[in-house]
CSV table of C-alpha atoms in Angstrom, one decimal:
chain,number,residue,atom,x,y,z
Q,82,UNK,CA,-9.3,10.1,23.0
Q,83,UNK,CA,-6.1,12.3,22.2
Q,84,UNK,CA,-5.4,12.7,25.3
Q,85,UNK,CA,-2.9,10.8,26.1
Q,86,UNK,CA,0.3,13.2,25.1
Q,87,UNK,CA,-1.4,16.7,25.0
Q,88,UNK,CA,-4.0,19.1,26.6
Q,89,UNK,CA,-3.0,20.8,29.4
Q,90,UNK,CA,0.1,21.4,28.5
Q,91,UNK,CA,1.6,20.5,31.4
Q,92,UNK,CA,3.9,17.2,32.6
Q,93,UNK,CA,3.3,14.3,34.1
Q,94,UNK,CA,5.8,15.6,37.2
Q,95,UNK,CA,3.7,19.3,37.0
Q,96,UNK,CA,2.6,18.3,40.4
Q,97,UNK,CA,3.6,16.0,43.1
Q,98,UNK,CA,1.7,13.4,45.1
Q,99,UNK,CA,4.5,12.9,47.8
Q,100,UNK,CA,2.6,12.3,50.9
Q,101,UNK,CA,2.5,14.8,53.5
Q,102,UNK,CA,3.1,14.5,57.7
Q,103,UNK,CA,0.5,12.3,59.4
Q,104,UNK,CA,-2.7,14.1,60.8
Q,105,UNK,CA,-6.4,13.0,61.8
Q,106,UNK,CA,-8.7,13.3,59.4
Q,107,UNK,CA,-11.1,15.9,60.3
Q,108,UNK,CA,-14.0,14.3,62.3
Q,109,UNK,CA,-17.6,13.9,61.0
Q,110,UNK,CA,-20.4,16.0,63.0
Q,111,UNK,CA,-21.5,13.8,65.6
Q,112,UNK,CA,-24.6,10.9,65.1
Q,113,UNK,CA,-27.6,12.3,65.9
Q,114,UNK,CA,-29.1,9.0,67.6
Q,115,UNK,CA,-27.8,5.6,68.3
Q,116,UNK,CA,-28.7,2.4,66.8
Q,117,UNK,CA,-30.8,1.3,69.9
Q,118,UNK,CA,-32.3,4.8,69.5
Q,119,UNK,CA,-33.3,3.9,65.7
Q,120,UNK,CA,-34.9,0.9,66.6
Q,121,UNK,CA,-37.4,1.9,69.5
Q,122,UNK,CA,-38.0,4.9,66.8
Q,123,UNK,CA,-39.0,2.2,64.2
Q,124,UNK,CA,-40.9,0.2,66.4
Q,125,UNK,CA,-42.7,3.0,67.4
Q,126,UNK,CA,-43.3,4.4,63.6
Q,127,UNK,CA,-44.8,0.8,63.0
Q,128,UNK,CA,-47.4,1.0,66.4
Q,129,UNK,CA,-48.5,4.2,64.7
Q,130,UNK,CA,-49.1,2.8,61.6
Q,131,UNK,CA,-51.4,-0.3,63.1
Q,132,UNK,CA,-53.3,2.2,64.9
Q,133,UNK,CA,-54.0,3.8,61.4
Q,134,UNK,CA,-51.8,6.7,60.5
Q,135,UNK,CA,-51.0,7.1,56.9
Q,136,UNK,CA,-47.7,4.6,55.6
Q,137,UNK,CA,-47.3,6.7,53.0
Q,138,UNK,CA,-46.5,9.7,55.0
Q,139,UNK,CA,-44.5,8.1,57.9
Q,140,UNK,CA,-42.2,5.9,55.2
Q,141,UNK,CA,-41.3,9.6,54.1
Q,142,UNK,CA,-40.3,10.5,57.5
Q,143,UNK,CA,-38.4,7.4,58.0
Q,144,UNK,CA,-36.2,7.5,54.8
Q,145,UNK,CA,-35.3,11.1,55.8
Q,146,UNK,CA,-34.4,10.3,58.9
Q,147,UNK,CA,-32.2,7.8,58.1
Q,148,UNK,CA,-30.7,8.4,55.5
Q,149,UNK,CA,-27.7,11.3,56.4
Q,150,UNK,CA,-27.2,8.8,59.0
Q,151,UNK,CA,-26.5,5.8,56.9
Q,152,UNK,CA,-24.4,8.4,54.8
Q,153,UNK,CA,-22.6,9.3,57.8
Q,154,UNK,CA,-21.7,6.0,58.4
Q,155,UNK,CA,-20.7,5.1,55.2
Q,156,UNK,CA,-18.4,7.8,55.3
Q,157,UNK,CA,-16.9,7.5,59.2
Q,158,UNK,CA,-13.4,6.9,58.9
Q,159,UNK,CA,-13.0,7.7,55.4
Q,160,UNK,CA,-10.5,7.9,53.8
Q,161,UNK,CA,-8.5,5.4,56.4
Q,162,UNK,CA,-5.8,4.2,53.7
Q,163,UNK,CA,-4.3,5.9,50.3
Q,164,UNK,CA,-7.3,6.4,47.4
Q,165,UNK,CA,-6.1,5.3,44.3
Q,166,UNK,CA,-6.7,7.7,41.4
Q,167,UNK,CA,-6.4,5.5,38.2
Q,168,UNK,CA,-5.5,7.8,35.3
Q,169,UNK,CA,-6.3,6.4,31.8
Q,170,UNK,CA,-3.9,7.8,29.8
Q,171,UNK,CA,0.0,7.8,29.8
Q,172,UNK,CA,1.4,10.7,31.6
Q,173,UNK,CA,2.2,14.4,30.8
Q,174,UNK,CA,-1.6,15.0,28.8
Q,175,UNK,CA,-4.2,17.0,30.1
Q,176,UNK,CA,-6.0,14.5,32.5
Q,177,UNK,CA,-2.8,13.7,34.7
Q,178,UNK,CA,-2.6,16.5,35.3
Q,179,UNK,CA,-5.6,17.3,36.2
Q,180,UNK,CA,-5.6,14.6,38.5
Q,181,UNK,CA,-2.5,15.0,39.9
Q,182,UNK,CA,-3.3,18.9,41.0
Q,183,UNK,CA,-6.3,17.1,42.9
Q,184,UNK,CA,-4.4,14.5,44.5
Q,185,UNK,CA,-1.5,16.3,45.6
Q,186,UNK,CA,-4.4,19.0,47.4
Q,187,UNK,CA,-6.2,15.9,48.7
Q,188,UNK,CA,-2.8,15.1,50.3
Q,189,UNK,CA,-2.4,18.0,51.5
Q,190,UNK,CA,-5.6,18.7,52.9
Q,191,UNK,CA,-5.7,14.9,55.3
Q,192,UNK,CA,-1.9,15.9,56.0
Q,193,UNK,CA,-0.8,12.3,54.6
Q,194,UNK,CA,-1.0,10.6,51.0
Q,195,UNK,CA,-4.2,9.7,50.3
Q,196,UNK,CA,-4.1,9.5,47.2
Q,197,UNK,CA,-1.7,7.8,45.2
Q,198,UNK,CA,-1.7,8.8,41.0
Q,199,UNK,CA,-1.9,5.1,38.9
Q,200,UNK,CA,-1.4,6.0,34.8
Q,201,UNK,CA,-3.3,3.4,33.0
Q,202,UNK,CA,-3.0,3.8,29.3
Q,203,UNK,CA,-4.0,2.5,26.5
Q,204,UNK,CA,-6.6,1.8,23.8
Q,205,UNK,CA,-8.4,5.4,24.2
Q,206,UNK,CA,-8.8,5.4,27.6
Q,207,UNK,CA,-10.6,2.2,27.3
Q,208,UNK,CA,-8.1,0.1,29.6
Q,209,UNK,CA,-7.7,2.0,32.7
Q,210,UNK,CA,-11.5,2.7,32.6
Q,211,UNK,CA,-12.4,-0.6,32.4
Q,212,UNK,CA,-10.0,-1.3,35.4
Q,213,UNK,CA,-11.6,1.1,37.6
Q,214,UNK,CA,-15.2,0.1,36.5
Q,215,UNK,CA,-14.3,-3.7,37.9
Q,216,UNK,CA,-12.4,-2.7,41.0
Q,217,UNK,CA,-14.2,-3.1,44.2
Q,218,UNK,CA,-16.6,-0.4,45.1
Q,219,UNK,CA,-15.2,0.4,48.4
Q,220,UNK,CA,-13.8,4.2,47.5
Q,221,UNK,CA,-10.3,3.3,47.3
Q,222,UNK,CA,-10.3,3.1,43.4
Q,223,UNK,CA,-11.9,6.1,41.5
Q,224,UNK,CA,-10.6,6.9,37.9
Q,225,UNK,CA,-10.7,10.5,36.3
Q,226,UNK,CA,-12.8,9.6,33.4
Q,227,UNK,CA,-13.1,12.5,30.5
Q,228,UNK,CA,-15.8,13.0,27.7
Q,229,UNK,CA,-14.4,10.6,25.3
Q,230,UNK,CA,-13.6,7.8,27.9
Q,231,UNK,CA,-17.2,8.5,29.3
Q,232,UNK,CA,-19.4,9.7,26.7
Q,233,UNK,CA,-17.8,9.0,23.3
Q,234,UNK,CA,-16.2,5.5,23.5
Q,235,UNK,CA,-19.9,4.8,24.3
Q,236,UNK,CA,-20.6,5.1,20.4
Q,237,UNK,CA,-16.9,4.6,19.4
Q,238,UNK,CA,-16.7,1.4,20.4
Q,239,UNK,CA,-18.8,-1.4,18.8
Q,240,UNK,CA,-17.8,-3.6,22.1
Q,241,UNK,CA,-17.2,-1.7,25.5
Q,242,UNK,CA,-15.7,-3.7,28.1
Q,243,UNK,CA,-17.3,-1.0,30.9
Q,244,UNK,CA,-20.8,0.9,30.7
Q,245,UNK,CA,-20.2,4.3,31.1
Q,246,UNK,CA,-23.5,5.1,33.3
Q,247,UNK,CA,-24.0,1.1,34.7
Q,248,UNK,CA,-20.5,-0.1,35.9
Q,249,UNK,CA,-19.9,3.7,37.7
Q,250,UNK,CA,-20.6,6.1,40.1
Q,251,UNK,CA,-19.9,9.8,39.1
Q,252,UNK,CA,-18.4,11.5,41.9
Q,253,UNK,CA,-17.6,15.0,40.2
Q,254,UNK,CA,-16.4,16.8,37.7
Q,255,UNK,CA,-12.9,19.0,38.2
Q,256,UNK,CA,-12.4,21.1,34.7
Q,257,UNK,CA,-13.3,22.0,31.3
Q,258,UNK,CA,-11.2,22.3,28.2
Q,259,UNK,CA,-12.3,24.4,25.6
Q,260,UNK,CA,-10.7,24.5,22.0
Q,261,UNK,CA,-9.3,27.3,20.1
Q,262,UNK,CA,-10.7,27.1,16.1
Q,263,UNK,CA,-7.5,28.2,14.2
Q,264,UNK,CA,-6.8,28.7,10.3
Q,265,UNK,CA,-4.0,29.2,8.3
Q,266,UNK,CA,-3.3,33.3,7.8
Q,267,UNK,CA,-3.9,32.6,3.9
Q,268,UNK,CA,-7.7,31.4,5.0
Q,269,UNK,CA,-9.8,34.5,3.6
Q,270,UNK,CA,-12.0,34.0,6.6
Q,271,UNK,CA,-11.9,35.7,9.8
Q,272,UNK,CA,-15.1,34.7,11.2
Q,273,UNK,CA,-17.3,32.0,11.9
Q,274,UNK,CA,-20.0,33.6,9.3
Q,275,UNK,CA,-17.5,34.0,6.6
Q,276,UNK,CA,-15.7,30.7,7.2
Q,277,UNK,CA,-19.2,28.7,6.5
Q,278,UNK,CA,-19.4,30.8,3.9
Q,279,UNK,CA,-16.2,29.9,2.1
Q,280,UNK,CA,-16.7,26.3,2.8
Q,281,UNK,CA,-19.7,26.0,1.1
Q,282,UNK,CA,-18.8,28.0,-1.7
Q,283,UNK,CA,-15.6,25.1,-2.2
Q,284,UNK,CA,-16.7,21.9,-1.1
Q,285,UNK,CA,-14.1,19.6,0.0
Q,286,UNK,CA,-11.2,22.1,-0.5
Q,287,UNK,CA,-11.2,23.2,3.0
Q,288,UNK,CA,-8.8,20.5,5.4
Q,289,UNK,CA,-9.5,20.5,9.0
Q,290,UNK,CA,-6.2,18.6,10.9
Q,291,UNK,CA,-7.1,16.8,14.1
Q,292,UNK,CA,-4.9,14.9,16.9
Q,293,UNK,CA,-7.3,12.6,18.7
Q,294,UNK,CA,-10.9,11.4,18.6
Q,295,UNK,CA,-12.2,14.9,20.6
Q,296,UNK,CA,-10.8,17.2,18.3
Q,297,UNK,CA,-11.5,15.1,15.3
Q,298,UNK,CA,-15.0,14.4,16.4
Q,299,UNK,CA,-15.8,18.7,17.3
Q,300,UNK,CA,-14.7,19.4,13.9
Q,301,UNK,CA,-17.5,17.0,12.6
Q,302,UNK,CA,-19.9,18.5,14.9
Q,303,UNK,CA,-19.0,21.6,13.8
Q,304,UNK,CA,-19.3,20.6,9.5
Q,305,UNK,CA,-22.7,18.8,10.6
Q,306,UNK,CA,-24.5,21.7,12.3
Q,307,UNK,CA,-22.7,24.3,9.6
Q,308,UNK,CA,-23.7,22.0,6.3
Q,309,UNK,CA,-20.5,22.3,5.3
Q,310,UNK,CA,-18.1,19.6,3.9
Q,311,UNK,CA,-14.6,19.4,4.3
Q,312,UNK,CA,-11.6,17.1,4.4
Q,313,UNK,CA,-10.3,15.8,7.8
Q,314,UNK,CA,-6.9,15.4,8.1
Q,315,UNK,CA,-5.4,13.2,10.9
Q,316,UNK,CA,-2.4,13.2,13.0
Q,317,UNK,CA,-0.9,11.5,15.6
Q,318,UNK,CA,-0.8,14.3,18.1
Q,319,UNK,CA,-0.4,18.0,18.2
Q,320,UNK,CA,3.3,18.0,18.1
Q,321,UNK,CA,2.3,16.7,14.3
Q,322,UNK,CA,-1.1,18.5,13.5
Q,323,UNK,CA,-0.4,22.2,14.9
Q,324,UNK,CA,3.2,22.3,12.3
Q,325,UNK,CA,1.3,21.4,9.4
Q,326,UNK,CA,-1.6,24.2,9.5
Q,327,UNK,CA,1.7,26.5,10.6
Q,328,UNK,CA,2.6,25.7,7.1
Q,329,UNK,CA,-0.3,25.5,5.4
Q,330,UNK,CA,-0.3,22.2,4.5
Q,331,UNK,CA,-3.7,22.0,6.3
Q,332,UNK,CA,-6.3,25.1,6.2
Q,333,UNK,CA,-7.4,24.8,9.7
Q,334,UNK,CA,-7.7,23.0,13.1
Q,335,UNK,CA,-9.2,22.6,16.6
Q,336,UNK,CA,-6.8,22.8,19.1
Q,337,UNK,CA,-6.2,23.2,22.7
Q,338,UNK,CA,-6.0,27.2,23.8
Q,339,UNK,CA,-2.8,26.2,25.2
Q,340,UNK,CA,-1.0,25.1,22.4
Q,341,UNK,CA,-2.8,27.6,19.7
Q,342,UNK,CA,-3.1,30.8,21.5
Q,343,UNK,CA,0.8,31.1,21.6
Q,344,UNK,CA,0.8,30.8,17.7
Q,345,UNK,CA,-2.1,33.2,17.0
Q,346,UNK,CA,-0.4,35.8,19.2
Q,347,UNK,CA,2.6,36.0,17.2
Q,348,UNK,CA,0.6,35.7,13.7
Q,349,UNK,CA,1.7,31.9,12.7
Q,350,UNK,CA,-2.8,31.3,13.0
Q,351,UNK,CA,-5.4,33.4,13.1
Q,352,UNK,CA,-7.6,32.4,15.9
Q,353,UNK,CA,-11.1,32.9,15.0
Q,354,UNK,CA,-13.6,31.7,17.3
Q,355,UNK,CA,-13.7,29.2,21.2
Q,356,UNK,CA,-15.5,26.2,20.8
Q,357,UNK,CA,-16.9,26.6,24.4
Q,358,UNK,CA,-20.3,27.9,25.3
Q,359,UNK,CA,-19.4,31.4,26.7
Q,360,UNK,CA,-16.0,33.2,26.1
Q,361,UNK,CA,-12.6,32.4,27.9
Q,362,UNK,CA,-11.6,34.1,30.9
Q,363,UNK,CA,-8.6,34.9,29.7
Q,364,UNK,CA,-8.8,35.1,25.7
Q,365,UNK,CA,-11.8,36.9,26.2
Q,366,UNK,CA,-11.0,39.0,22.7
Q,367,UNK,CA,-11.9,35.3,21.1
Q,368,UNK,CA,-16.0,34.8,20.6
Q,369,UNK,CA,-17.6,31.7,20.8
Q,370,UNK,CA,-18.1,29.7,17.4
Q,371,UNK,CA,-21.7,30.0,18.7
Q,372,UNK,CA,-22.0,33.8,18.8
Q,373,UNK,CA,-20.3,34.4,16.1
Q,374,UNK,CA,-21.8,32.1,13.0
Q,375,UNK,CA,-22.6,28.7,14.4
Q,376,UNK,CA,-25.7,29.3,17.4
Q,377,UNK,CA,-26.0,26.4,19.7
Q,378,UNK,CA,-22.2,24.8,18.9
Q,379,UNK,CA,-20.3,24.1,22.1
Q,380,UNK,CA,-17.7,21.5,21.7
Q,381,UNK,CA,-15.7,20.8,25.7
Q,382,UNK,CA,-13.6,18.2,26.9
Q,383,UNK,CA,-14.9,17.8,30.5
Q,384,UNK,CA,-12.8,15.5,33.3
Q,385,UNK,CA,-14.3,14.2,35.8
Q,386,UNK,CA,-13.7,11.8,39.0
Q,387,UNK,CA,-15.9,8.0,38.6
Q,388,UNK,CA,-16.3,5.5,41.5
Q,389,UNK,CA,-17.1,2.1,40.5
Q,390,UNK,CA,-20.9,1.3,40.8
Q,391,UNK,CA,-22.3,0.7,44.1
Q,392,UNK,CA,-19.6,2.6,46.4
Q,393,UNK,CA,-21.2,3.4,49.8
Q,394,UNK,CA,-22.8,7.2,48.9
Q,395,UNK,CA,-21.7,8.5,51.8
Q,396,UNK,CA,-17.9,7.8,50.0
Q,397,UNK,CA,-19.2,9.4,47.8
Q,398,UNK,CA,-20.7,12.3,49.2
Q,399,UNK,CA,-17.3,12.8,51.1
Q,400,UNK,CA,-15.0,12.5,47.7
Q,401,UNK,CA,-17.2,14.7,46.5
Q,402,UNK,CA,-17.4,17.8,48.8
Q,403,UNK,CA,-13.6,17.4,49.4
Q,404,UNK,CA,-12.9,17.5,45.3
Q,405,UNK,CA,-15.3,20.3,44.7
Q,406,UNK,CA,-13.6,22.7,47.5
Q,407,UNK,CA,-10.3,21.9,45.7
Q,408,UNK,CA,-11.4,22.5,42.1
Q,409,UNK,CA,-13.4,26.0,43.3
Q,410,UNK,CA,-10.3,27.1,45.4
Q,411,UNK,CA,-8.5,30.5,44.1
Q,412,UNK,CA,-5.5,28.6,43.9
Q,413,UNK,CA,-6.4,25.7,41.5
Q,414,UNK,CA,-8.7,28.2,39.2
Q,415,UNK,CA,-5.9,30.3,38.5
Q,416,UNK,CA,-3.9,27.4,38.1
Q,417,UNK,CA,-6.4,25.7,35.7
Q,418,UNK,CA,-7.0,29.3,33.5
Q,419,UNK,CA,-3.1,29.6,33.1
Q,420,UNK,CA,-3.3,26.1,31.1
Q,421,UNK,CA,-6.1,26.8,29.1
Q,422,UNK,CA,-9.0,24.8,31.4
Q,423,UNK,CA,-11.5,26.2,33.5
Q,424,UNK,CA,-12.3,24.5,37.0
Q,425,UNK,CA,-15.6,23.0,37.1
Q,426,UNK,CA,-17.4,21.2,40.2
Q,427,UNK,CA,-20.8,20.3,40.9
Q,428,UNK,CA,-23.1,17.8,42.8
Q,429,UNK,CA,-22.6,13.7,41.8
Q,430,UNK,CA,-26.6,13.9,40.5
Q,431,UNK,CA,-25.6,17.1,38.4
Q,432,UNK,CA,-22.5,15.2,37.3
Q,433,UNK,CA,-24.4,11.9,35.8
Q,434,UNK,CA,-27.0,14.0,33.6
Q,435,UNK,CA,-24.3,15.7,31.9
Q,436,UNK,CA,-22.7,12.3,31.0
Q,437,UNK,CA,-26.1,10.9,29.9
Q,438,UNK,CA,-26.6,14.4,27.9
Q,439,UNK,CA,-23.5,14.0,26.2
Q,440,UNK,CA,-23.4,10.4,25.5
Q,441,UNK,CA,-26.7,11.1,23.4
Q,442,UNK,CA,-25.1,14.0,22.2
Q,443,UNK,CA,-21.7,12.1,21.1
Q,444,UNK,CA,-23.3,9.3,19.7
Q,445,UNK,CA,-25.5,11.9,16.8
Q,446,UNK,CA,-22.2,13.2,15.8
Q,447,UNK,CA,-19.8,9.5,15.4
Q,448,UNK,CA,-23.8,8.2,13.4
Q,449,UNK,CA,-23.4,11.3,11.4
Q,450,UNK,CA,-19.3,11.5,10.7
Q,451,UNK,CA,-19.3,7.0,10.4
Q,452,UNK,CA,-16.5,8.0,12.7
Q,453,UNK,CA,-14.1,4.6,14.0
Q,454,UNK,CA,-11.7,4.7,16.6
Q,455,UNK,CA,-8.5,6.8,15.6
C-alpha cells in the first residue's frame, strides 16, 4: 500500500534486533487451583445442578472461573523461543520500522531475542500477510499488518489469498500515521474552505500526486466527501511525487508529516490542513481537514500486530500487554512523534472493531474512486 519505501522516514537498520543476555522470563502470578481441584469443583457444580439450582447461573460461574486459568495456561512459558515478526514490506518504510522499535524493546524487556524481524514484500503487502495468516497459530509468527494490508486489500483485491478478520487474530495496534495535505505556493487556497472552493469552481484542473494506494485512496476520500473533482496523479513513491508538486508540475498532495513538514517550513509547500482526527502533537499550528472545511474527514494509516487465527488467547493476551507497555512508554512516544506517528495501543477486542470499521469504511471509498491496485 506505498509503504514499502517510505513513511516513517526512518531505515530498515533505525533499530536493532540483536538479542540481548539470557534471563528468565518474568513468571506468571501463581494458579489459583489445581486440576484435581477443578474437577471435584465441577463435579460438585453438576450435584448442585441435579438437586435443582439454576444451569443458567452456575454455567456463568464456571466459565468465569475458568477461564483466566485456561489463559494462564495458554500463556505459561511464553515466549520460550524467538517470535517471528513477519514484516510485509521491503525494509526502510514506515512499518519496519515500526516493528523493529517493538522488537528490539521486546528483546530487551525478556533479556534475550525474542523476536527476530522477517521483511516479506511484495504485491502490497499481500505476500507476507498471506504468509503469516497460514503459519501455525502457536504465537511464534505474528505479522504487523497496516490499514491497507488489513482493511483496503479487502476491497482492492478482487481475489485475497488471506481474510483479513477470518484467517487472524488481532493482537494490537502500535501507531498512527497521519498525513500532511500540501499545495503548491501558487495554489490561491490556504484553507480547507477555500481549497473546495477553488476546486469546484475548476473542475478537473486541480492534480492531486499520490505514492501508494493509502495516499491515493485519502485523496479520493477527501474529493468524495468535498464533491469536488480532480485529477490524480501517480507516482512510484515520494522520492517522485513530493519533487513534482515542489515544482508545480502537480497542484497538491497527501503526504507523510515527515517528509512534507520539512518543505512547508522552508516555503517550497504550503501545508494547509492534517488529515487525522485531532491536531498533531507536534505541528499543532496545522488544523485538521475536518475542522477546518471538510467535518467528519480523518484519513490514518494505522499498524498493528496480527496472530494467525486460533492462537491460544492467553498468547495473546501476553503479546498484547507486553506490546501495549512498549508502544505507551515515554521513550517510544517521543520516538514515534519525532517521525511523524503517534503511538497507539489498545485491548485485542478494541483492535478487531476498528479493522471491521475500516474495512467498511475502505471498501465505500475504492466502490466510489473504481480504484485498482496501484
Amino acid at each position: 500500500m506505498g509503504q514499502g519505501r517510505q513513511g516513517l522516514g526512518g531505515s530498515g537498520g533505525l533499530m536493532s534486533v540483536a538479542g540481548m543476555p539470557h534471563a528468565a522470563l518474568p513468571s506468571l502470578p501463581p494458579r489459583s487451583r489445581t486440576h484435581a481441584e477443578d474437577a471435584r469443583a465441577a463435579g460438585t457444580a453438576r450435584s448442585r445442578v441435579a438437586s435443582g439450582a439454576r444451569p443458567l447461573i452456575l454455567a456463568a460461574v464456571l466459565v468465569a472461573a475458568a477461564d483466566p486459568l485456561a489463559a494462564a495456561e495458554d500463556a505459561a512459558g511464553y515466549p520460550a523461543k524467538p517470535i517471528r515478526f513477519i514484516v510485509p514490506f521491503l525494509p526502510g518504510g514506515a512499518t519496519d520500522v515500526v516493528t523493529r522499535v517493538v522488537a528490539q524493546r521486546l528483546n530487551e524487556h525478556y533479556r534475550r531475542q525474542v523476536a527476530v524481524v522477517d521483511n516479506r514484500g511484495g504485491a502490497g503487502g499481500i505476500v507476507g500477510s498471506e504468509l503469516a495468516a497460514r503459519a501455525a497459530p502457536d504465537g511464534y509468527t505474528v505479522v504487523m499488518g497496516t490499514t491497507g494490508t488489513h482493511a483496503i486489500n479487502a476491497s482492492l483485491y478482487a481475489k485475497l489469498p488471506y481474510d483479513p478478520v477470518r484467517d487472524f487474530a488481532p493482537v494490537t495496534p502500535a501507531a498512527l500515521l497521519p498525513n500532511l495535505l500540501v499545495t503548491h505556493p501558487s495554489v490561491p487556497a490556504r484553507t480547507v474552505k477555500e481549497l473546495i472552493a477553488l476546486a469546484r469552481s475548476r473542475p478537473r484542473e486541480l492534480s492531486y500526486a499520490s505514492s501508494g494506494n493509502f495516499l491515493y485512496l485519502s485523496g479520493a476520500l477527501f474529493t468524495s466527501m468535498a464533491g469536488v473533482d480532480m485529477l490524480h496523479v501517480p507516482f512510484k513513491g515520494g522520492a517522485q511525487a513530493m519533487p513534482a508538486v515542489i515544482a508545480g508540475e502537480v497542484a497538491l498532495s497527501f503526504a507523510t508529516l515527515v517528509s512534507a513538514l520539512p518543505h512547508a517550513a522552508a516555503g517550497r509547500l504550503r501545508g494547509i490542513a492534517v488529515t487525522s482526527a485531532s491536531r498533531f502533537p507536534t505541528a499543532r499550528n496545522y488544523p485538521t481537514v475536518a475542522e477546518s472545511g471538510l467535518p467528519g474527514y480523518e484519513a490514518v494509516a494505522w499498524y498493528g500486530v496480527f496472530a494467525p487465527a486460533g492462537t491460544a488467547r492467553g498468547r495473546v493476551q501476553r503479546l498484547n500487554a507486553d506490546i501495549v507497555r512498549i508502544v505507551q512508554s515515554p521513550e517510544v512516544r517521543e520516538l514515534f512523534l519525532k517521525q511523524g506517528a503517534t503511538s497507539y495501543a489498545s485491548a485485542s477486542e478494541e483492535f478487531s472493531a476498528v479493522v471491521r470499521r475500516d474495512i467498511a469504511k475502505w471498501a465505500k471509498v475504492v466502490a466510489a474512486a473504481g480504484a485498482k491496485p496501484g
